[in-house]
Amino acid sequence: MYHSVTGSRTQINYGRSVRLDSNITVLDCVRRSESPTIFVVEDEYFTRQGICGLLEDEGWGVEGFDSCEVFLEAYHHRPASCVVLDMHFPGMSGLELLSRIGAMTQSPPVIIVSGCSEISEAVQSIQGGATDFIEKPVARDKLIASVRNALAHSGHSNKASASRNEALAHIAELTTRQRQIMALVLAGQPSKNIAADLGISQRTVENHRASIMRKTGASSLPGLARLISCSDCVLIP
């Protein structure tokens, strides 16, 4: 079961049927209070329904919102354990909402989902405080793993410190040239441009990129950006 909030109207969705709030049972309320609540902010109806359904299957309380503004209004009354947030909306953007969440006294972890595969967008999200960046269409296993990780690290400073130390250890394995190339890659520069700027061959750049991914353990560029964000390092191309 999950809430779907659109505008000022709240609905409870059970599969394909729709019921009003008055039909929530006491048992439903108890279950919701005992499990984490995930807020899904996505303006596309079927995508929102799909993501909410996947999360609900894991036993989490789930609430869906079709805009950043509606989410903010609801959040002040019932804080979330985690937020799954789209990037693009007609009104307030996902990045702006991410910034507002980060400014809150007790901000929940935020996972960004986006149909755009631009590395610059992923880097902006991670640097803005998102715990993960997932490309659409959202893969079930990747989403569930990301939410579990976000919930596990939420509010646990010792785990955050351990993650930071681990990230720093990975970065320490990189050579000066590899750190330089990593900074340019995360700035959105293609290998051809990096090669020209550094006066080396494109093949050499590609070899360095492969070594960077292997040494850091990152499986994707968003994952690499997340590692840098976790380490608190400032990269200068």
Coordinates of C-alpha atoms in Angstrom, one line a residue:
M1 CA 0.0 0.0 0.0
Y2 CA 1.3 3.5 -0.7
H3 CA 0.0 7.1 -0.8
S4 CA -0.1 9.0 -4.1
V5 CA -0.3 12.7 -3.5
T6 CA -1.2 14.9 -6.5
G7 CA -1.9 18.5 -5.9
S8 CA -4.0 18.7 -2.7
R9 CA -5.7 15.3 -3.0
T10 CA -4.3 12.3 -1.3
Q11 CA -5.2 8.7 -2.4
I12 CA -4.4 5.3 -1.2
N13 CA -3.5 2.9 -4.1
Y14 CA -4.0 -0.8 -3.9
G15 CA -2.8 -2.2 -7.2
R16 CA -5.2 -0.8 -9.8
S17 CA -7.9 0.2 -7.4
V18 CA -8.1 3.5 -5.6
R19 CA -9.6 4.2 -2.1
L20 CA -9.7 7.2 0.1
D21 CA -7.9 7.8 3.4
S22 CA -10.9 6.8 5.5
N23 CA -10.3 3.2 4.5
I24 CA -6.8 2.9 6.0
T25 CA -7.0 0.3 8.9
V26 CA -5.3 0.5 12.3
L27 CA -3.0 -2.3 11.2
D28 CA -1.9 -0.3 8.2
C29 CA -1.0 2.6 10.4
V30 CA 1.0 0.4 12.8
R31 CA 2.9 -1.1 9.9
R32 CA 3.6 2.3 8.4
S33 CA 5.0 3.6 11.7
E34 CA 7.3 0.6 12.2
S35 CA 8.9 0.6 8.7
P36 CA 10.9 3.3 6.9
T37 CA 8.9 5.7 4.8
I38 CA 10.2 6.3 1.3
F39 CA 9.0 9.5 -0.6
V40 CA 8.9 9.2 -4.4
V41 CA 8.9 12.5 -6.2
E42 CA 8.1 11.9 -9.9
D43 CA 5.8 13.8 -12.2
E44 CA 5.3 11.0 -14.7
Y45 CA 2.3 8.9 -13.4
F46 CA 3.2 5.4 -14.6
T47 CA 6.9 5.8 -13.6
R48 CA 5.8 6.9 -10.2
Q49 CA 3.4 4.0 -9.8
G50 CA 6.1 1.6 -10.9
I51 CA 8.8 2.9 -8.5
C52 CA 6.3 3.0 -5.6
G53 CA 5.2 -0.6 -6.3
L54 CA 8.8 -1.9 -6.3
L55 CA 9.5 -0.2 -3.0
E56 CA 6.2 -1.3 -1.5
D57 CA 7.0 -5.0 -2.3
E58 CA 10.0 -4.7 0.0
G59 CA 7.7 -3.9 2.9
W60 CA 8.5 -0.1 3.1
G61 CA 5.9 2.6 3.6
V62 CA 5.8 4.6 0.4
E63 CA 4.3 7.9 -0.6
G64 CA 4.3 9.4 -4.1
F65 CA 4.3 13.0 -5.1
D66 CA 3.9 14.6 -8.6
S67 CA 5.8 17.8 -7.9
C68 CA 8.6 19.2 -5.7
E69 CA 6.2 21.8 -4.2
V70 CA 3.7 19.1 -3.1
F71 CA 6.5 17.1 -1.6
L72 CA 7.7 20.1 0.5
E73 CA 4.3 20.8 1.8
A74 CA 3.8 17.2 2.9
Y75 CA 7.4 16.8 4.3
H76 CA 6.9 19.4 7.0
H77 CA 4.1 17.2 8.5
R78 CA 5.6 13.7 8.1
P79 CA 9.4 13.4 7.5
A80 CA 10.7 10.7 5.2
S81 CA 13.4 8.1 5.8
C82 CA 14.6 8.4 2.2
V83 CA 13.6 10.3 -1.0
V84 CA 13.7 9.0 -4.5
L85 CA 13.7 12.1 -6.7
D86 CA 13.3 12.8 -10.4
M87 CA 15.4 15.6 -11.9
H88 CA 13.0 17.3 -14.3
F89 CA 9.7 19.0 -13.4
P90 CA 7.6 21.8 -15.0
G91 CA 8.1 23.9 -11.8
M92 CA 10.8 23.5 -9.2
S93 CA 13.6 21.3 -10.4
G94 CA 14.9 18.2 -8.7
L95 CA 18.3 19.9 -8.2
E96 CA 16.6 22.8 -6.4
L97 CA 14.7 20.5 -4.2
L98 CA 17.9 18.6 -3.5
S99 CA 19.4 21.8 -2.3
R100 CA 16.5 22.6 -0.1
I101 CA 16.5 19.1 1.5
G102 CA 20.3 19.5 2.1
A103 CA 19.6 22.7 4.0
M104 CA 17.2 21.0 6.4
T105 CA 18.3 20.3 10.0
Q106 CA 17.7 16.6 9.6
S107 CA 17.8 15.9 5.9
P108 CA 16.9 12.4 4.6
P109 CA 19.1 10.7 2.0
V110 CA 18.1 11.4 -1.6
I111 CA 18.4 9.1 -4.6
I112 CA 18.2 10.8 -8.0
V113 CA 16.6 9.1 -10.9
S114 CA 16.8 10.6 -14.4
G115 CA 16.2 9.8 -18.0
C116 CA 19.3 11.9 -18.9
S117 CA 22.6 10.1 -19.1
E118 CA 24.8 13.3 -19.1
I119 CA 27.7 12.8 -16.7
S120 CA 27.5 16.5 -15.7
E121 CA 24.0 16.0 -14.4
A122 CA 25.1 13.0 -12.3
V123 CA 28.0 14.9 -10.9
Q124 CA 25.8 17.9 -10.0
S125 CA 23.5 15.5 -8.2
I126 CA 26.2 13.8 -6.2
Q127 CA 27.9 17.1 -5.4
G128 CA 24.5 18.4 -4.3
G129 CA 24.3 15.7 -1.7
A130 CA 22.5 12.9 -3.4
T131 CA 23.5 9.4 -2.2
D132 CA 23.1 7.9 -5.7
F133 CA 22.2 8.7 -9.3
I134 CA 20.2 6.0 -11.2
E135 CA 19.4 6.3 -14.9
K136 CA 15.9 5.5 -16.2
P137 CA 14.5 3.0 -16.9
V138 CA 15.0 2.1 -13.2
A139 CA 16.3 -1.4 -12.7
R140 CA 14.6 -3.0 -9.7
D141 CA 17.7 -4.6 -8.1
K142 CA 19.7 -1.4 -8.4
L143 CA 17.0 0.8 -6.9
I144 CA 16.4 -1.6 -4.0
A145 CA 20.1 -1.8 -3.3
S146 CA 20.5 1.9 -3.4
V147 CA 17.6 2.5 -1.0
R148 CA 18.9 -0.1 1.4
N149 CA 22.3 1.5 1.4
A150 CA 20.8 5.0 1.9
L151 CA 18.8 3.8 4.9
A152 CA 21.7 1.9 6.4
H153 CA 23.9 5.1 6.3
S154 CA 21.3 7.6 7.3
G155 CA 22.0 9.1 10.7
H156 CA 25.1 6.9 11.4
S157 CA 28.2 9.1 11.6
N158 CA 30.5 6.1 12.3
K159 CA 29.5 4.5 9.0
A160 CA 29.9 7.7 7.2
S161 CA 33.4 8.1 8.6
A162 CA 34.3 4.6 7.6
S163 CA 33.0 5.2 4.0
R164 CA 35.0 8.4 3.8
N165 CA 38.2 6.7 4.9
E166 CA 37.6 3.9 2.4
A167 CA 37.1 6.4 -0.4
L168 CA 40.3 8.3 0.5
A169 CA 42.2 5.0 0.5
H170 CA 41.0 4.3 -3.1
I171 CA 41.9 7.8 -4.3
A172 CA 45.4 7.5 -2.7
E173 CA 46.1 4.6 -5.1
L174 CA 45.8 6.9 -8.1
T175 CA 48.8 8.6 -9.7
T176 CA 48.9 12.4 -10.1
R177 CA 48.1 12.0 -13.9
Q178 CA 45.1 9.7 -13.1
R179 CA 43.7 12.2 -10.6
Q180 CA 44.1 14.9 -13.2
I181 CA 42.2 12.8 -15.8
M182 CA 39.6 11.8 -13.3
A183 CA 38.8 15.5 -12.6
L184 CA 38.4 16.3 -16.3
V185 CA 36.2 13.2 -16.9
L186 CA 33.9 14.2 -14.0
A187 CA 33.8 17.7 -15.4
G188 CA 32.2 16.2 -18.5
Q189 CA 35.2 16.3 -20.8
P190 CA 35.4 13.5 -23.5
S191 CA 38.6 11.5 -23.9
K192 CA 39.4 13.2 -27.2
N193 CA 39.4 16.7 -25.6
I194 CA 41.3 15.5 -22.5
A195 CA 44.0 14.0 -24.8
A196 CA 44.4 17.3 -26.6
D197 CA 44.5 19.4 -23.4
L198 CA 47.2 17.2 -21.8
G199 CA 49.2 16.5 -25.0
I200 CA 48.8 12.7 -24.8
S201 CA 47.1 10.2 -27.1
Q202 CA 43.4 9.3 -26.7
R203 CA 44.4 5.7 -26.2
T204 CA 46.6 6.7 -23.2
V205 CA 43.6 8.6 -21.7
E206 CA 41.4 5.5 -22.2
N207 CA 43.9 3.3 -20.5
H208 CA 44.1 5.8 -17.5
R209 CA 40.3 5.8 -17.3
A210 CA 40.2 2.1 -17.1
S211 CA 42.8 2.1 -14.4
I212 CA 40.9 4.7 -12.4
M213 CA 37.8 2.6 -12.5
R214 CA 39.7 -0.5 -11.4
K215 CA 41.6 1.2 -8.6
T216 CA 38.6 3.0 -7.2
G217 CA 36.2 0.0 -7.6
A218 CA 33.7 2.3 -9.3
S219 CA 31.4 0.5 -11.8
S220 CA 30.1 3.7 -13.5
L221 CA 30.9 7.5 -13.7
P222 CA 28.1 8.3 -11.3
G223 CA 29.6 5.8 -8.9
L224 CA 33.0 7.5 -9.3
A225 CA 31.4 10.9 -8.6
R226 CA 29.8 9.4 -5.5
L227 CA 33.1 8.2 -4.2
I228 CA 34.7 11.6 -4.7
S229 CA 31.8 13.2 -2.9
C230 CA 32.1 10.8 0.0
S231 CA 35.8 11.5 0.4
D232 CA 35.2 15.3 0.6
C233 CA 38.1 15.7 -1.8
V234 CA 38.1 18.8 -4.1
L235 CA 39.3 17.9 -7.7
I236 CA 41.1 20.5 -9.7
P237 CA 41.6 19.6 -13.4

